[in-house]
N, CA, C and O of each residue as an XYZ file, in Angstrom:
908
protein
N     119.124     63.928    164.551
C     119.148     65.078    163.640
C     119.048     66.390    164.410
O     118.594     66.409    165.554
N     119.464     67.466    163.796
C     119.426     68.797    164.387
C     117.974     69.195    164.631
O     117.182     69.268    163.691
N     117.618     69.454    165.906
C     116.234     69.788    166.228
C     115.801     71.069    165.541
O     114.615     71.261    165.269
N     116.762     71.956    165.256
C     116.431     73.186    164.565
C     115.956     72.927    163.152
O     115.284     73.764    162.549
N     116.305     71.765    162.625
C     115.881     71.401    161.279
C     114.569     70.636    161.324
O     113.656     70.889    160.539
N     114.492     69.681    162.274
C     113.337     68.799    162.313
C     112.085     69.517    162.792
O     110.992     69.253    162.290
N     112.230     70.435    163.769
C     111.057     71.077    164.365
C     110.111     71.687    163.352
O     108.908     71.435    163.425
N     110.606     72.492    162.396
C     109.664     73.098    161.455
C     109.321     72.203    160.278
O     108.633     72.626    159.349
N     109.800     70.966    160.316
C     109.668     70.099    159.154
C     108.905     68.844    159.526
O     109.243     68.199    160.518
N     107.895     68.480    158.769
C     107.160     67.258    159.042
C     108.076     66.063    158.888
O     109.015     66.086    158.091
N     107.792     64.985    159.677
C     108.626     63.785    159.604
C     108.618     63.203    158.209
O     109.642     62.717    157.729
N     107.467     63.247    157.552
C     107.385     62.707    156.192
C     108.267     63.489    155.236
O     108.863     62.914    154.326
N     108.352     64.803    155.436
C     109.187     65.621    154.568
C     110.655     65.309    154.776
O     111.442     65.355    153.831
N     111.036     64.987    156.025
C     112.420     64.615    156.299
C     112.766     63.337    155.563
O     113.851     63.220    154.993
N     111.841     62.367    155.569
C     112.087     61.111    154.856
C     112.221     61.362    153.368
O     113.101     60.806    152.710
N     111.346     62.203    152.840
C     111.407     62.535    151.413
C     112.727     63.194    151.077
O     113.299     62.938    150.017
N     113.224     64.050    151.980
C     114.474     64.757    151.700
C     115.634     63.803    151.596
O     116.580     64.061    150.851
N     115.585     62.692    152.334
C     116.654     61.710    152.274
C     116.545     60.865    151.020
O     117.556     60.405    150.488
N     115.314     60.656    150.539
C     115.105     59.805    149.370
C     115.161     60.575    148.067
O     115.624     60.048    147.055
N     114.698     61.812    148.076
C     114.654     62.608    146.857
C     114.684     64.084    147.196
O     113.638     64.668    147.483
N     115.859     64.705    147.172
C     115.946     66.139    147.449
C     115.055     66.963    146.538
O     114.480     67.962    146.970
N     114.935     66.551    145.274
C     114.092     67.302    144.342
C     112.639     67.285    144.812
O     111.945     68.299    144.742
N     112.180     66.113    145.298
C     110.810     66.028    145.795
C     110.654     66.844    147.058
O     109.613     67.466    147.270
N     111.681     66.851    147.907
C     111.603     67.623    149.145
C     111.495     69.115    148.848
O     110.803     69.845    149.557
N     112.179     69.566    147.800
C     112.099     70.975    147.429
C     110.642     71.381    147.173
O     110.206     72.472    147.542
N     109.902     70.465    146.525
C     108.527     70.791    146.192
C     107.642     70.862    147.428
O     106.526     71.378    147.365
N     108.142     70.337    148.573
C     107.373     70.385    149.814
C     107.473     71.747    150.488
O     106.731     72.039    151.425
N     108.400     72.587    150.003
C     108.593     73.896    150.609
C     108.414     74.989    149.564
O     108.781     74.795    148.405
N     107.871     76.109    149.942
C     107.761     77.227    148.998
C     109.141     77.767    148.655
O     110.080     77.642    149.441
N     109.256     78.359    147.495
C     110.541     78.911    147.068
C     111.063     79.952    148.046
O     112.272     80.150    148.163
N     110.148     80.619    148.750
C     110.564     81.657    149.686
C     111.276     81.089    150.911
O     112.018     81.801    151.588
N     111.048     79.795    151.195
C     111.661     79.181    152.381
C     113.030     78.620    152.005
O     113.239     77.407    151.984
N     113.948     79.524    151.711
C     115.276     79.120    151.255
C     116.023     78.344    152.331
O     116.792     77.437    152.012
N     115.809     78.688    153.617
C     116.517     78.029    154.709
C     116.163     76.549    154.766
O     117.045     75.702    154.909
N     114.869     76.236    154.654
C     114.453     74.834    154.699
C     115.029     74.066    153.523
O     115.465     72.925    153.675
N     115.032     74.687    152.352
C     115.576     74.013    151.170
C     117.072     73.752    151.328
O     117.571     72.700    150.927
N     117.774     74.702    151.906
C     119.206     74.522    152.140
C     119.446     73.372    153.106
O     120.369     72.577    152.926
N     118.600     73.291    154.139
C     118.775     72.232    155.130
C     118.493     70.852    154.546
O     119.060     69.857    154.997
N     117.614     70.790    153.539
C     117.369     69.523    152.862
C     118.671     68.971    152.294
O     119.000     67.801    152.490
N     119.414     69.837    151.580
C     120.669     69.380    150.986
C     121.728     69.128    152.048
O     122.555     68.231    151.889
N     121.720     69.900    153.126
C     122.674     69.668    154.198
C     122.483     68.268    154.775
O     123.447     67.533    154.988
N     121.234     67.916    155.021
C     120.930     66.591    155.557
C     121.259     65.514    154.538
O     121.814     64.472    154.885
N     120.916     65.765    153.279
C     121.198     64.768    152.242
C     122.693     64.503    152.125
O     123.122     63.353    152.028
N     123.478     65.569    152.134
C     124.930     65.413    152.041
C     125.465     64.603    153.213
O     126.402     63.822    153.053
N     124.866     64.789    154.404
C     125.327     64.092    155.601
C     125.103     62.594    155.496
O     125.947     61.799    155.909
N     123.931     62.206    154.926
C     123.577     60.802    154.899
C     123.858     60.122    153.559
O     123.732     58.901    153.463
N     124.229     60.866    152.539
C     124.407     60.286    151.203
C     125.414     59.145    151.165
O     125.116     58.124    150.545
N     126.616     59.252    151.803
C     127.555     58.137    151.739
C     126.972     56.844    152.299
O     127.141     55.775    151.711
N     126.282     56.945    153.443
C     125.689     55.750    154.030
C     124.592     55.197    153.135
O     124.439     53.983    153.007
N     123.827     56.092    152.515
C     122.746     55.656    151.640
C     123.295     54.951    150.411
O     122.681     54.008    149.913
N     124.442     55.395    149.916
C     125.046     54.752    148.742
C     125.399     53.312    149.052
O     125.234     52.435    148.205
N     125.887     53.057    150.271
C     126.220     51.697    150.677
C     124.950     50.880    150.866
O     124.897     49.714    150.476
N     123.915     51.491    151.469
C     122.666     50.795    151.729
C     122.005     50.336    150.443
O     121.352     49.293    150.425
N     122.162     51.091    149.376
C     121.465     50.756    148.133
C     122.049     49.535    147.448
O     121.467     49.049    146.478
N     123.181     49.020    147.918
C     123.715     47.807    147.319
C     122.807     46.625    147.583
O     122.786     45.678    146.796
N     122.049     46.659    148.685
C     121.159     45.555    149.002
C     119.691     45.947    148.896
O     118.827     45.075    148.802
N     119.394     47.245    148.910
C     118.005     47.698    148.836
C     117.574     47.820    147.389
O     118.400     47.954    146.487
N     116.259     47.771    147.181
C     115.732     47.957    145.828
C     116.028     49.377    145.368
O     115.954     50.306    146.173
N     116.364     49.574    144.082
C     116.689     50.920    143.587
C     115.459     51.799    143.589
O     114.340     51.303    143.455
N     115.655     53.111    143.742
C     114.510     54.015    143.672
C     113.915     53.978    142.280
O     114.620     53.719    141.305
N     112.636     54.232    142.184
C     111.950     54.178    140.904
C     111.909     55.555    140.254
O     111.856     56.581    140.932
N     111.935     55.554    138.929
C     111.833     56.812    138.189
C     110.442     57.399    138.387
O     109.483     56.660    138.611
N     110.328     58.672    138.310
C     109.035     59.316    138.424
C     109.087     60.556    139.290
O     108.161     61.367    139.259
N     110.160     60.724    140.071
C     110.272     61.881    140.941
C     110.672     63.138    140.203
O     110.530     64.237    140.738
N     111.170     63.001    138.982
C     111.623     64.147    138.197
C     110.715     64.360    136.994
O     110.257     63.402    136.372
N     110.463     65.599    136.680
C     109.737     65.909    135.450
C     110.702     65.805    134.274
O     111.914     65.716    134.468
N     110.167     65.815    133.058
C     111.013     65.761    131.869
C     111.983     66.933    131.843
O     113.137     66.783    131.443
N     111.513     68.098    132.268
C     112.380     69.279    132.302
C     113.492     69.102    133.315
O     114.640     69.459    133.046
N     113.166     68.552    134.482
C     114.184     68.332    135.513
C     115.234     67.340    135.045
O     116.422     67.511    135.318
N     114.801     66.304    134.343
C     115.751     65.326    133.810
C     116.671     65.997    132.794
O     117.884     65.792    132.820
N     116.091     66.799    131.898
C     116.890     67.493    130.887
C     117.897     68.432    131.538
O     119.043     68.514    131.096
N     117.484     69.133    132.574
C     118.385     70.050    133.267
C     119.489     69.293    133.983
O     120.636     69.739    134.021
N     119.138     68.142    134.552
C     120.171     67.319    135.219
C     121.211     66.848    134.211
O     122.412     66.916    134.473
N     120.754     66.375    133.071
C     121.685     65.897    132.036
C     122.605     67.031    131.600
O     123.803     66.823    131.404
N     122.051     68.221    131.450
C     122.857     69.375    131.056
C     123.937     69.670    132.095
O     125.080     69.960    131.741
N     123.577     69.595    133.375
C     124.556     69.852    134.443
C     125.646     68.784    134.457
O     126.827     69.098    134.610
N     125.250     67.532    134.297
C     126.219     66.434    134.348
C     127.175     66.506    133.159
O     128.380     66.312    133.319
N     126.647     66.782    131.980
C     127.510     66.900    130.798
C     128.454     68.092    130.927
O     129.602     68.029    130.486
N     127.975     69.168    131.524
C     128.830     70.338    131.732
C     129.972     70.002    132.683
O     131.100     70.452    132.482
N     129.688     69.216    133.714
C     130.738     68.804    134.661
C     131.756     67.922    133.962
O     132.956     68.022    134.222
N     131.281     67.061    133.078
C     132.202     66.206    132.319
C     133.105     67.052    131.422
O     134.302     66.788    131.313
N     132.525     68.073    130.780
C     133.311     68.964    129.925
C     134.378     69.694    130.736
O     135.524     69.813    130.302
N     133.992     70.183    131.924
C     134.953     70.888    132.782
C     136.084     69.973    133.229
O     137.199     70.437    133.465
N     135.808     68.686    133.347
C     136.852     67.745    133.781
C     137.944     67.584    132.729
O     139.070     67.210    133.054
N     137.613     67.865    131.468
C     138.586     67.729    130.388
C     138.842     66.293    129.978
O     139.741     66.027    129.180
N     138.057     65.356    130.518
C     138.282     63.940    130.219
C     137.448     63.489    129.029
O     136.322     63.945    128.831
N     138.019     62.590    128.244
C     137.286     62.001    127.127
C     136.398     60.879    127.660
O     136.540     60.453    128.806
N     135.485     60.410    126.819
C     134.641     59.283    127.233
C     135.469     58.019    127.406
O     135.146     57.186    128.253
N     136.528     57.860    126.623
C     137.414     56.716    126.818
C     138.097     56.785    128.182
O     138.201     55.777    128.880
N     138.560     57.971    128.559
C     139.192     58.123    129.867
C     138.198     57.863    130.994
O     138.511     57.173    131.964
N     137.008     58.417    130.856
C     135.982     58.214    131.868
C     135.608     56.742    131.969
O     135.460     56.208    133.068
N     135.458     56.090    130.830
C     135.109     54.670    130.822
C     136.178     53.840    131.520
O     135.869     52.894    132.245
N     137.445     54.203    131.296
C     138.530     53.477    131.944
C     138.474     53.590    133.457
O     138.767     52.628    134.167
N     138.097     54.770    133.954
C     138.016     54.973    135.405
C     136.787     54.307    136.012
O     136.798     53.900    137.174
N     135.729     54.199    135.216
C     134.509     53.567    135.717
C     134.513     52.058    135.509
O     133.780     51.331    136.180
N     135.342     51.588    134.577
C     135.367     50.160    134.280
C     134.215     49.723    133.396
O     133.748     48.590    133.508
N     133.742     50.616    132.503
C     132.643     50.295    131.595
C     133.061     50.648    130.169
O     134.144     51.192    129.956
N     132.211     50.343    129.198
C     132.504     50.743    127.822
C     132.297     52.247    127.672
O     131.634     52.880    128.494
N     132.875     52.812    126.607
C     132.746     54.262    126.441
C     131.308     54.684    126.164
O     130.880     55.755    126.595
N     130.561     53.846    125.447
C     129.171     54.217    125.190
C     128.325     54.094    126.459
O     127.386     54.867    126.653
N     128.647     53.138    127.315
C     127.885     53.006    128.562
C     128.170     54.194    129.476
O     127.280     54.673    130.178
N     129.413     54.666    129.463
C     129.743     55.859    130.246
C     128.905     57.042    129.772
O     128.391     57.812    130.583
N     128.771     57.182    128.452
C     127.958     58.268    127.907
C     126.486     58.071    128.254
O     125.788     59.035    128.565
N     126.013     56.832    128.203
C     124.617     56.549    128.553
C     124.304     56.911    130.000
O     123.211     57.388    130.304
N     125.267     56.684    130.887
C     125.071     57.063    132.286
C     124.844     58.567    132.416
O     123.931     59.009    133.113
N     125.681     59.342    131.740
C     125.559     60.795    131.832
C     124.278     61.290    131.175
O     123.722     62.312    131.577
N     123.809     60.561    130.158
C     122.602     60.952    129.439
C     121.329     60.444    130.110
O     120.230     60.666    129.603
N     121.472     59.768    131.238
C     120.303     59.271    131.947
C     119.641     58.074    131.301
O     118.470     57.798    131.560
N     120.386     57.349    130.451
C     119.835     56.193    129.753
C     120.300     54.870    130.354
O     120.012     53.806    129.805
N     121.006     54.925    131.463
C     121.460     53.723    132.164
C     121.473     54.029    133.658
O     121.675     55.171    134.069
N     121.257     53.002    134.452
C     121.206     53.185    135.904
C     122.615     53.242    136.488
O     123.463     52.404    136.182
N     122.845     54.230    137.319
C     124.129     54.371    138.001
C     124.125     53.477    139.234
O     123.388     53.735    140.186
N     124.943     52.426    139.222
C     124.998     51.493    140.348
C     125.838     52.103    141.476
O     126.697     52.947    141.223
N     125.591     51.676    142.716
C     126.287     52.285    143.871
C     127.805     52.272    143.755
O     128.456     53.278    144.039
N     128.383     51.132    143.337
C     129.841     51.065    143.256
C     130.379     51.957    142.131
O     131.470     52.517    142.247
N     129.606     52.087    141.040
C     130.019     52.949    139.936
C     129.832     54.411    140.300
O     130.572     55.271    139.825
N     128.850     54.696    141.139
C     128.625     56.068    141.590
C     129.861     56.602    142.309
O     130.268     57.742    142.084
N     130.451     55.792    143.162
C     131.643     56.226    143.895
C     132.784     56.532    142.924
O     133.534     57.488    143.124
N     132.912     55.717    141.872
C     133.957     55.936    140.868
C     133.674     57.199    140.067
O     134.591     57.944    139.724
N     132.388     57.436    139.768
C     132.028     58.623    138.991
C     132.303     59.890    139.787
O     132.783     60.879    139.234
N     132.004     59.868    141.078
C     132.282     61.027    141.922
C     133.772     61.336    141.947
O     134.171     62.500    141.965
N     134.597     60.281    141.947
C     136.046     60.469    141.958
C     136.557     60.939    140.596
O     137.529     61.690    140.515
N     135.891     60.491    139.527
C     136.356     60.806    138.171
C     135.987     62.214    137.739
O     136.762     62.881    137.053
N     134.786     62.674    138.145
C     134.302     63.996    137.738
C     133.955     64.793    138.987
O     132.993     64.472    139.684
N     134.712     65.799    139.261
C     134.449     66.620    140.444
C     133.316     67.601    140.156
O     133.066     67.960    139.005
N     132.642     68.024    141.211
C     131.609     69.030    141.073
C     130.236     68.508    140.734
O     129.320     69.298    140.504
N     130.062     67.180    140.694
C     128.735     66.636    140.436
C     127.852     66.850    141.661
O     128.284     66.640    142.795
N     126.625     67.265    141.423
C     125.704     67.550    142.517
C     125.222     66.248    143.144
O     124.917     65.289    142.437
N     125.154     66.216    144.486
C     124.729     65.010    145.199
C     123.323     64.595    144.804
O     123.046     63.403    144.665
N     122.432     65.558    144.621
C     121.053     65.242    144.229
C     121.016     64.648    142.820
O     120.237     63.733    142.555
N     121.844     65.156    141.925
C     121.898     64.610    140.569
C     122.425     63.179    140.593
O     121.896     62.308    139.901
N     123.451     62.938    141.376
C     124.006     61.588    141.470
C     122.968     60.620    142.014
O     122.840     59.497    141.525
N     122.234     61.053    143.019
C     121.216     60.178    143.596
C     120.114     59.900    142.580
O     119.632     58.771    142.485
N     119.712     60.910    141.825
C     118.680     60.716    140.809
C     119.146     59.729    139.745
O     118.337     58.992    139.182
N     120.434     59.713    139.473
C     120.980     58.803    138.465
C     120.958     57.349    138.909
O     121.129     56.453    138.083
N     120.748     57.095    140.212
C     120.691     55.715    140.702
C     119.296     55.116    140.548
O     119.109     53.923    140.786
N     118.320     55.926    140.154
C     116.963     55.421    139.945
C     116.892     54.604    138.662
O     117.741     54.739    137.781
N     115.867     53.752    138.566
C     115.641     53.032    137.314
C     115.218     54.056    136.265
O     114.174     54.690    136.418
N     116.000     54.231    135.210
C     115.707     55.318    134.262
C     114.545     55.006    133.339
O     114.216     53.846    133.094
N     113.936     56.051    132.837
C     112.932     55.925    131.781
C     113.684     56.005    130.457
O     113.913     57.093    129.927
N     114.064     54.849    129.929
C     114.858     54.815    128.700
C     113.970     55.189    127.512
O     112.862     54.675    127.362
N     114.466     56.073    126.693
C     113.667     56.531    125.564
C     114.578     57.248    124.569
O     115.778     57.395    124.798
N     113.990     57.686    123.474
C     114.737     58.533    122.555
C     113.754     59.454    121.848
O     112.573     59.141    121.697
N     114.264     60.575    121.429
C     113.464     61.558    120.699
C     113.538     61.209    119.219
O     114.632     61.210    118.654
N     112.411     60.910    118.568
C     112.441     60.562    117.142
C     113.151     61.606    116.288
O     113.673     61.290    115.219
N     113.168     62.849    116.760
C     113.815     63.914    115.985
C     115.313     63.680    115.855
O     115.964     64.271    114.994
N     115.873     62.802    116.725
C     117.313     62.554    116.661
C     117.705     61.933    115.327
O     118.852     62.051    114.895
N     116.745     61.264    114.667
C     117.041     60.638    113.378
C     117.301     61.670    112.287
O     117.797     61.325    111.215
N     116.971     62.931    112.551
C     117.248     63.981    111.587
C     118.703     64.430    111.637
O     119.173     65.134    110.744
N     119.414     64.020    112.687
C     120.830     64.381    112.805
C     121.620     63.492    111.842
O     121.487     62.270    111.900
N     122.427     64.064    110.971
C     123.071     63.281    109.908
C     123.894     62.083    110.379
O     123.804     61.009    109.785
N     124.686     62.245    111.425
C     125.497     61.125    111.896
C     124.606     59.990    112.388
O     124.830     58.826    112.056
N     123.598     60.335    113.180
C     122.688     59.315    113.702
C     121.935     58.634    112.559
O     121.768     57.414    112.569
N     121.486     59.405    111.583
C     120.729     58.826    110.486
C     121.564     57.845    109.668
O     121.031     56.866    109.145
N     122.871     58.098    109.554
C     123.718     57.182    108.797
C     123.730     55.788    109.440
O     123.764     54.774    108.743
N     123.700     55.752    110.793
C     123.659     54.451    111.468
C     122.312     53.772    111.208
O     122.254     52.572    110.937
N     121.250     54.539    111.293
C     119.914     54.005    111.002
C     119.861     53.469    109.574
O     119.330     52.387    109.324
N     120.414     54.233    108.649
C     120.432     53.855    107.242
C     121.252     52.580    107.031
O     120.842     51.691    106.285
N     122.408     52.495    107.691
C     123.265     51.324    107.526
C     122.596     50.055    108.053
O     122.639     49.006    107.411
N     121.968     50.167    109.249
C     121.314     48.995    109.827
C     120.140     48.548    108.977
O     119.983     47.354    108.719
N     119.304     49.497    108.533
C     118.146     49.112    107.722
C     118.573     48.566    106.364
O     117.965     47.623    105.858
N     119.608     49.148    105.770
C     120.064     48.695    104.457
C     120.655     47.286    104.532
O     120.439     46.469    103.637
N     121.406     47.003    105.608
C     122.063     45.704    105.740
C     121.254     44.717    106.589
O     121.731     43.620    106.878
N     120.033     45.099    106.992
C     119.292     44.290    107.956
C     119.025     42.862    107.488
O     119.190     41.927    108.271
N     118.622     42.671    106.249
C     118.319     41.311    105.781
C     119.577     40.468    105.710
O     119.554     39.278    106.024
N     120.682     41.090    105.294
C     121.944     40.353    105.237
C     122.399     39.966    106.649
O     122.868     38.850    106.873
N     122.253     40.909    107.610
C     122.634     40.616    108.993
C     121.794     39.467    109.535
O     122.324     38.568    110.188
N     120.492     39.486    109.270
C     119.615     38.427    109.764
C     119.988     37.073    109.172
O     120.028     36.070    109.885
N     120.259     37.043    107.879
C     120.626     35.779    107.243
C     121.877     35.183    107.892
O     121.937     33.982    108.155
N     122.863     36.026    108.146
C     124.127     35.535    108.696
C     123.975     35.122    110.159
O     124.521     34.099    110.572
N     123.224     35.922    110.961
C     122.996     35.548    112.360
C     122.241     34.228    112.438
O     122.584     33.367    113.249
N     121.216     34.057    111.606
C     120.465     32.806    111.602
C     121.347     31.631    111.199
O     121.232     30.542    111.762
N     122.215     31.848    110.237
C     123.116     30.790    109.775
C     124.117     30.395    110.850
O     124.420     29.214    111.017
N     124.633     31.382    111.580
C     125.672     31.110    112.562
C     125.134     30.726    113.940
O     125.779     29.977    114.673
N     123.935     31.247    114.297
C     123.413     31.033    115.656
C     122.090     30.288    115.704
O     121.762     29.692    116.730
N     121.325     30.306    114.625
C     120.014     29.689    114.636
C     118.926     30.748    114.646
O     119.186     31.927    114.405
N     117.687     30.309    114.930
C     116.528     31.185    114.915
C     116.431     31.928    116.245
O     116.165     31.318    117.281
N     116.642     33.226    116.216
C     116.599     33.994    117.452
C     116.957     35.447    117.202
O     116.917     35.927    116.069
N     117.305     36.133    118.268
C     117.625     37.556    118.186
C     118.885     37.857    118.985
O     119.351     37.031    119.770
N     119.424     39.037    118.777
C     120.516     39.537    119.607
C     119.933     40.408    120.701
O     119.146     41.315    120.430
N     120.320     40.132    121.940
C     119.838     40.937    123.055
C     120.449     42.330    123.006
O     121.615     42.502    122.649
N     119.638     43.324    123.372
C     120.148     44.685    123.539
C     120.215     45.034    125.021
O     120.428     46.191    125.384
N     120.028     44.004    125.894
C     120.134     44.182    127.344
C     121.413     43.542    127.851
O     122.216     44.200    128.513
N     121.613     42.254    127.544
C     122.910     41.620    127.806
C     123.774     41.973    126.597
O     123.912     41.187    125.661
N     124.344     43.158    126.640
C     124.809     43.809    125.413
C     125.956     44.773    125.724
O     125.945     45.466    126.742
N     126.931     44.802    124.838
C     128.054     45.736    124.951
C     128.179     46.488    123.627
O     128.085     45.902    122.549
N     128.391     47.791    123.737
C     128.580     48.626    122.555
C     129.808     49.483    122.776
O     129.916     50.183    123.783
N     130.728     49.427    121.837
C     131.976     50.167    121.976
C     132.253     50.914    120.679
O     132.069     50.368    119.591
N     132.690     52.150    120.795
C     132.996     52.974    119.626
C     134.480     53.306    119.628
O     135.025     53.779    120.625
N     135.118     53.054    118.505
C     136.539     53.351    118.388
C     136.870     53.846    116.986
O     135.978     54.164    116.201
N     138.141     53.905    116.689
C     138.585     54.352    115.367
C     139.728     53.474    114.887
O     140.397     52.808    115.678
N     139.936     53.486    113.595
C     141.091     52.811    113.012
C     141.596     53.683    111.856
O     140.957     54.662    111.471
N     142.731     53.312    111.328
C     143.317     54.051    110.204
C     143.220     53.195    108.952
O     143.668     52.049    108.940
N     142.634     53.754    107.899
C     142.464     53.018    106.651
C     143.754     52.915    105.853
O     144.781     53.484    106.225
N     143.684     52.179    104.750
C     144.871     51.930    103.930
C     145.411     53.216    103.307
O     146.587     53.288    102.951
N     144.570     54.214    103.176
C     145.016     55.488    102.617
C     145.297     56.530    103.695
O     145.445     57.716    103.401
N     145.368     56.077    104.943
C     145.685     56.972    106.044
C     144.496     57.717    106.619
O     144.663     58.569    107.492
N     143.287     57.405    106.137
C     142.094     58.111    106.618
C     141.615     57.510    107.942
O     141.793     56.320    108.203
N     141.008     58.358    108.763
C     140.422     57.872    110.014
C     139.093     57.201    109.707
O     138.294     57.708    108.918
N     138.864     56.044    110.346
C     137.644     55.288    110.128
C     136.966     55.014    111.473
O     137.634     54.822    112.489
N     135.648     55.000    111.463
C     134.861     54.752    112.674
C     134.597     53.256    112.798
O     134.183     52.605    111.839
N     134.840     52.723    113.986
C     134.606     51.297    114.251
C     133.605     51.183    115.404
O     133.877     51.629    116.519
N     132.457     50.588    115.125
C     131.424     50.385    116.144
C     131.211     48.890    116.319
O     130.885     48.190    115.361
N     131.393     48.402    117.535
C     131.242     46.981    117.818
C     130.028     46.758    118.707
O     129.943     47.319    119.799
N     129.083     45.933    118.237
C     127.934     45.524    119.033
C     128.123     44.062    119.421
O     128.346     43.208    118.563
N     128.033     43.780    120.708
C     128.271     42.436    121.224
C     127.096     42.069    122.125
O     127.061     42.442    123.298
N     126.129     41.331    121.564
C     124.928     40.995    122.322
C     124.731     39.494    122.450
O     125.087     38.728    121.554
N     124.164     39.088    123.565
C     123.871     37.669    123.798
C     122.831     37.182    122.800
O     121.861     37.886    122.518
N     123.029     35.977    122.263
C     122.044     35.408    121.347
C     120.914     34.780    122.154
O     121.150     33.991    123.069
N     119.692     35.140    121.804
C     118.506     34.628    122.494
C     117.682     33.822    121.498
O     117.027     34.405    120.634
N     117.702     32.489    121.600
C     116.950     31.676    120.641
C     115.451     31.716    120.905
O     115.011     31.773    122.053
N     114.690     31.686    119.850
C     113.247     31.529    119.989
C     112.971     30.123    120.507
O     113.633     29.171    120.095
N     111.993     29.984    121.412
C     111.667     28.670    121.947
C     110.471     28.087    121.205
O     109.674     28.809    120.605
N     110.369     26.784    121.262
C     109.152     26.119    120.817
C     108.204     26.113    122.005
O     108.541     25.591    123.068
N     107.043     26.677    121.835
C     106.131     26.848    122.962
C     105.386     25.548    123.255
O     104.243     25.363    122.837
N     106.047     24.663    123.971
C     105.458     23.387    124.346
C     104.432     23.594    125.456
O     104.722     24.228    126.471
N     103.254     23.064    125.258
C     102.175     23.255    126.226
C     102.549     22.711    127.595
O     102.138     23.273    128.610
N     103.313     21.638    127.647
C     103.673     21.024    128.924
C     104.566     21.933    129.753
O     104.625     21.800    130.975
N     105.265     22.859    129.095
C     106.172     23.767    129.815
C     105.516     25.104    130.176
O     106.131     25.940    130.836
N     104.282     25.300    129.746
C     103.583     26.546    130.035
C     102.950     26.451    131.416
O     101.905     25.824    131.589
N     103.594     27.083    132.400
C     103.144     26.973    133.778
C     101.948     27.881    134.097
O     101.332     27.747    135.154
N     101.624     28.797    133.191
C     100.508     29.724    133.436
C      99.619     29.826    132.204
O      99.574     30.876    131.562
N      98.920     28.764    131.868
C      98.020     28.854    130.707
C      96.858     29.786    130.978
O      96.428     29.925    132.123
N      96.354     30.415    129.960
C      95.224     31.331    130.107
C      93.958     30.550    130.434
O      93.779     29.419    129.982
N      93.075     31.168    131.230
C      91.815     30.465    131.550
C      90.908     30.348    130.328
O      90.981     31.160    129.406
N      90.067     29.344    130.334
C      89.063     29.135    129.284
C      87.693     29.181    129.929
O      87.397     28.393    130.828
N      86.863     30.091    129.479
C      85.502     30.180    130.022
C      84.642     29.057    129.476
O      83.463     28.961    129.816
């Protein structure tokens, strides 16, 4: 590394800069603009190699970003997507994922895998290297309850709750006693044209069926202790 960079910088800070530019920024005062610039210079230099290394290494863990930093990152990423002029269907086609998964990646609700990261960089120009790296961390998946106040979102909530007993009866009849996974799961949003020429929304959920097991004592390899 450039001795002009390393000399004023602790070795631990250099390691942090390679793992999390955002964390490295916090190691320097805002007035030290030169050191902060060098953090990104070094990160940009090693980022391609790090992307390859992460295919076999454990993914970074969430926690390096505050809620505000995550929100700001999402805003930047969505703005870059808007500037690209591409639809979510187009983006999904370039990434090789469903359109909703493409949106989840940009919203920080899904982990950006190394091979998909390279495709995303090619699909959307101008994405910040630090933002891309942060997207490779295991995300803190969540939702704001206030989102249910949005009319479109509430209609889906209303439809699922209204039809929930009917859905359960049919799933149980066709698959048995169990649930649909939301992890081994595909969600795709599309449209169709109705008989009167109206546009209709088509949402397909495709989840693995997970049967409930009978909890046989002989198969319980870790029974609780009894005092």
